[in-house]
Coordinates of C-alpha atoms in Angstrom, one line a residue:
M14 CA 0.0 0.0 0.0
T15 CA 1.3 3.4 -0.9
E16 CA 1.8 6.1 1.7
D17 CA -1.1 8.1 0.1
N18 CA -3.5 5.2 0.3
K19 CA -2.4 4.6 3.9
Y20 CA -3.0 8.2 4.7
W21 CA -6.5 8.2 3.3
Y22 CA -7.4 5.0 5.0
L23 CA -6.4 6.3 8.4
R24 CA -7.9 9.8 7.7
N25 CA -11.3 8.1 6.9
H26 CA -11.4 5.8 9.9
K27 CA -13.7 7.0 12.7
L28 CA -11.0 6.8 15.3
F29 CA -8.7 9.3 13.5
D30 CA -11.1 11.5 11.5
Q31 CA -10.6 14.5 13.8
L32 CA -6.8 14.5 13.6
S33 CA -4.9 17.1 11.6
K34 CA -3.1 16.3 8.4
N35 CA 0.3 16.3 10.3
E36 CA -1.1 14.0 13.0
V37 CA -2.3 11.5 10.5
E38 CA 1.0 11.6 8.7
D39 CA 2.7 10.9 12.0
L40 CA 0.4 7.9 12.4
C41 CA 1.4 6.7 8.9
I42 CA 5.0 6.6 10.0
I43 CA 4.4 4.2 12.8
S44 CA 1.7 2.1 11.2
H45 CA 2.2 -1.0 9.1
M46 CA -0.1 -2.8 6.6
K47 CA -0.6 -6.6 6.4
S48 CA -2.5 -8.8 4.0
A49 CA -3.6 -12.4 4.9
E50 CA -5.7 -15.2 3.4
K51 CA -8.5 -17.5 4.6
N52 CA -7.6 -19.5 7.8
D53 CA -4.4 -17.6 8.4
I54 CA -3.8 -16.7 12.0
I55 CA -2.9 -13.0 12.2
F56 CA -2.8 -12.3 15.9
F57 CA -1.9 -14.3 19.0
S58 CA -2.4 -12.8 22.4
E59 CA 0.9 -14.3 23.7
S60 CA 3.0 -12.7 21.0
E61 CA 6.1 -11.0 22.4
V62 CA 5.5 -7.8 20.4
K63 CA 2.2 -6.3 21.4
K64 CA 0.1 -4.8 18.6
I65 CA -3.3 -3.2 17.8
F66 CA -4.9 -4.1 14.5
I67 CA -7.5 -2.2 12.5
L68 CA -9.3 -4.2 9.8
K69 CA -9.3 -2.4 6.5
Y70 CA -11.4 -5.0 4.7
G71 CA -12.4 -8.6 5.0
T72 CA -13.6 -10.6 8.0
V73 CA -11.8 -12.3 10.9
K74 CA -12.9 -14.3 13.9
I75 CA -11.5 -13.9 17.4
C76 CA -11.1 -17.3 19.1
R77 CA -10.0 -18.9 22.3
E78 CA -10.0 -22.5 23.5
D79 CA -11.8 -23.9 26.4
K80 CA -10.2 -26.3 28.9
Y81 CA -10.9 -29.2 26.6
G82 CA -9.2 -27.6 23.6
K83 CA -12.5 -26.8 21.8
E84 CA -12.5 -23.5 19.8
I85 CA -14.8 -20.8 21.1
I86 CA -15.6 -17.8 18.8
T87 CA -15.9 -14.7 20.9
E88 CA -16.1 -12.1 18.1
M89 CA -16.6 -11.7 14.4
L90 CA -15.0 -8.5 13.1
T91 CA -15.4 -6.6 9.8
E92 CA -14.2 -3.4 8.2
G93 CA -13.1 -0.7 10.7
D94 CA -13.1 -3.0 13.7
I95 CA -10.2 -2.9 16.2
F96 CA -8.6 -5.8 18.0
G97 CA -5.3 -7.0 19.4
H98 CA -3.7 -6.3 22.7
I99 CA -6.4 -4.0 23.9
N100 CA -7.1 -5.3 27.4
A101 CA -3.7 -5.5 29.1
S102 CA -5.2 -7.1 32.2
S103 CA -6.8 -10.0 30.3
T104 CA -5.3 -13.5 31.1
K105 CA -7.2 -15.3 28.3
I106 CA -5.2 -16.6 25.4
E107 CA -6.9 -15.5 22.1
Y108 CA -6.1 -15.5 18.4
A109 CA -7.5 -14.0 15.3
K110 CA -8.2 -16.2 12.2
V111 CA -9.1 -15.0 8.8
L112 CA -12.7 -16.0 7.7
S113 CA -12.9 -14.2 4.3
D114 CA -10.8 -15.1 1.3
Q115 CA -8.5 -12.2 2.0
V116 CA -8.1 -9.4 4.5
K117 CA -6.0 -6.3 4.8
L118 CA -5.1 -4.7 8.1
C119 CA -3.4 -1.7 9.5
F120 CA -1.5 -2.3 12.7
F121 CA 0.5 -0.4 15.3
E122 CA 3.0 -1.7 17.9
I123 CA 1.3 -0.9 21.2
D124 CA 4.1 1.2 22.7
N125 CA 4.1 3.5 19.6
F126 CA 0.4 3.8 19.7
K127 CA 0.4 4.6 23.4
S128 CA 2.8 7.5 22.7
V129 CA 0.4 8.9 20.2
L130 CA -2.5 8.6 22.7
K131 CA -0.5 10.5 25.3
N132 CA 0.0 13.4 23.0
N133 CA -3.6 13.5 21.8
P134 CA -6.3 13.6 24.5
N135 CA -9.2 13.6 22.0
L136 CA -7.9 10.5 20.3
S137 CA -7.3 8.9 23.7
L138 CA -11.0 9.5 24.6
K139 CA -12.2 8.1 21.3
Y140 CA -10.0 5.0 21.7
A141 CA -11.3 4.6 25.3
D142 CA -14.9 4.8 23.9
A143 CA -14.1 2.1 21.3
V144 CA -12.7 -0.2 24.0
N145 CA -15.7 0.5 26.2
E146 CA -18.0 -0.5 23.3
K147 CA -16.2 -3.8 23.0
L148 CA -16.6 -4.4 26.7
I149 CA -20.3 -3.7 26.5
S150 CA -20.6 -6.1 23.5
F151 CA -18.9 -8.8 25.5
Q152 CA -21.2 -8.2 28.5
Q153 CA -24.3 -8.4 26.2
K154 CA -23.1 -11.7 24.7
Y155 CA -22.4 -13.1 28.2
E156 CA -26.0 -12.2 29.2
D157 CA -27.4 -13.7 26.0
L158 CA -25.6 -17.0 26.8
I159 CA -27.2 -17.0 30.3
F160 CA -30.7 -15.8 29.6
K161 CA -31.5 -16.8 26.0
D162 CA -32.3 -20.3 24.8
V163 CA -30.4 -21.9 21.9
D164 CA -33.1 -21.2 19.3
T165 CA -33.0 -17.5 20.1
R166 CA -29.2 -17.3 20.1
V167 CA -29.1 -18.9 16.6
L168 CA -31.7 -16.5 15.4
D169 CA -29.8 -13.6 16.9
F170 CA -26.7 -14.8 15.1
F171 CA -28.3 -14.7 11.7
K172 CA -29.7 -11.2 12.4
N173 CA -26.3 -10.0 13.6
Y174 CA -24.5 -11.6 10.7
A175 CA -27.0 -10.1 8.2
S176 CA -26.5 -6.6 9.6
H177 CA -22.7 -6.8 9.2
H178 CA -22.3 -8.9 6.1
G179 CA -25.6 -8.7 4.2
K180 CA -26.6 -6.9 1.1
V181 CA -30.1 -5.4 1.8
T182 CA -32.8 -5.0 -0.8
G183 CA -36.0 -3.9 0.9
N184 CA -36.6 -6.5 3.6
M185 CA -34.6 -9.1 1.8
V186 CA -30.9 -9.8 2.8
E187 CA -28.4 -11.7 0.7
M188 CA -25.1 -12.7 2.3
E189 CA -22.1 -14.9 1.8
M190 CA -22.0 -17.3 4.7
M191 CA -18.4 -17.7 5.8
L192 CA -19.1 -19.9 8.8
T193 CA -19.9 -23.6 9.0
H194 CA -22.6 -25.0 11.3
Q195 CA -19.7 -25.9 13.7
D196 CA -18.5 -22.3 13.6
I197 CA -22.0 -21.0 14.4
A198 CA -22.2 -23.6 17.2
D199 CA -18.9 -22.3 18.6
Y200 CA -20.1 -18.7 18.4
T201 CA -23.5 -19.4 20.1
A202 CA -22.2 -21.9 22.7
S203 CA -24.4 -24.6 21.2
S204 CA -23.8 -28.1 19.7
R205 CA -23.4 -28.5 16.0
Q206 CA -26.4 -30.9 16.0
S207 CA -28.6 -28.3 17.6
V208 CA -27.5 -25.6 15.2
T209 CA -28.2 -27.9 12.2
T210 CA -31.6 -28.8 13.5
I211 CA -32.6 -25.1 14.0
I212 CA -31.3 -24.1 10.6
N213 CA -33.2 -27.0 8.9
K214 CA -36.4 -25.7 10.6
L215 CA -35.8 -22.2 9.4
V216 CA -35.2 -23.5 5.9
E217 CA -38.4 -25.5 6.0
K218 CA -40.4 -22.5 7.1
G219 CA -38.8 -20.4 4.4
K220 CA -37.2 -18.0 6.9
I221 CA -33.8 -18.5 5.3
V222 CA -32.7 -19.9 2.0
Y223 CA -29.4 -21.6 1.2
E224 CA -28.3 -21.3 -2.4
G225 CA -25.4 -23.7 -2.6
R226 CA -23.0 -23.9 0.4
K227 CA -22.1 -20.3 0.7
K228 CA -25.0 -18.0 -0.3
V229 CA -27.7 -17.4 2.2
I230 CA -30.9 -15.3 1.6
I231 CA -33.2 -14.1 4.3
P232 CA -36.4 -13.3 2.3
N233 CA -37.8 -11.0 5.0
I234 CA -35.5 -9.9 7.8
K235 CA -38.4 -8.6 9.8
D236 CA -40.0 -12.1 9.8
L237 CA -36.9 -13.8 11.1

């Protein structure tokens, strides 16, 4: 990526949109760009060099393993989302794996990024807001796992996925499904068999339509 493209990407990101031209240029100096392909692991929480990533395009999933070694998906991230060594106090081992065919990311080494935050109170506040939004999202997901049944969690997954990955035409949503039934089970804390049963019922009722293995259509999102 050229310096001009990097500049415009950072300038147009909501985190940096109030910075001056010189401040964005300073960010360009300490930022790096990275491309990766499907199933590549692009972040590991135990990495010696701590980094913050901003997703330029594509989709990644943030995962950890339970005590039995089973993968648990904690987040699915798309364009503009931030991840990496955000919560310094976290003891959970996490990694980010590419879901889409390709992704491109901008990243900063955490020490360099902290220096920028110290010199820019407004950016520091916006970054704190972004981190707080993630914490609220985690809390909401935790509450959903406690208070919602499996059927509701799977329905919520499709609504959520549609809002982030779908192409909307009226009430109809078309989307490329990058997750397997097992992935959906990992994300919703369900079994693969339960997820398959629920999806089959939704298909029978015409609530969702699978065209091939990848394309999913929700005929009426308000009906889901």
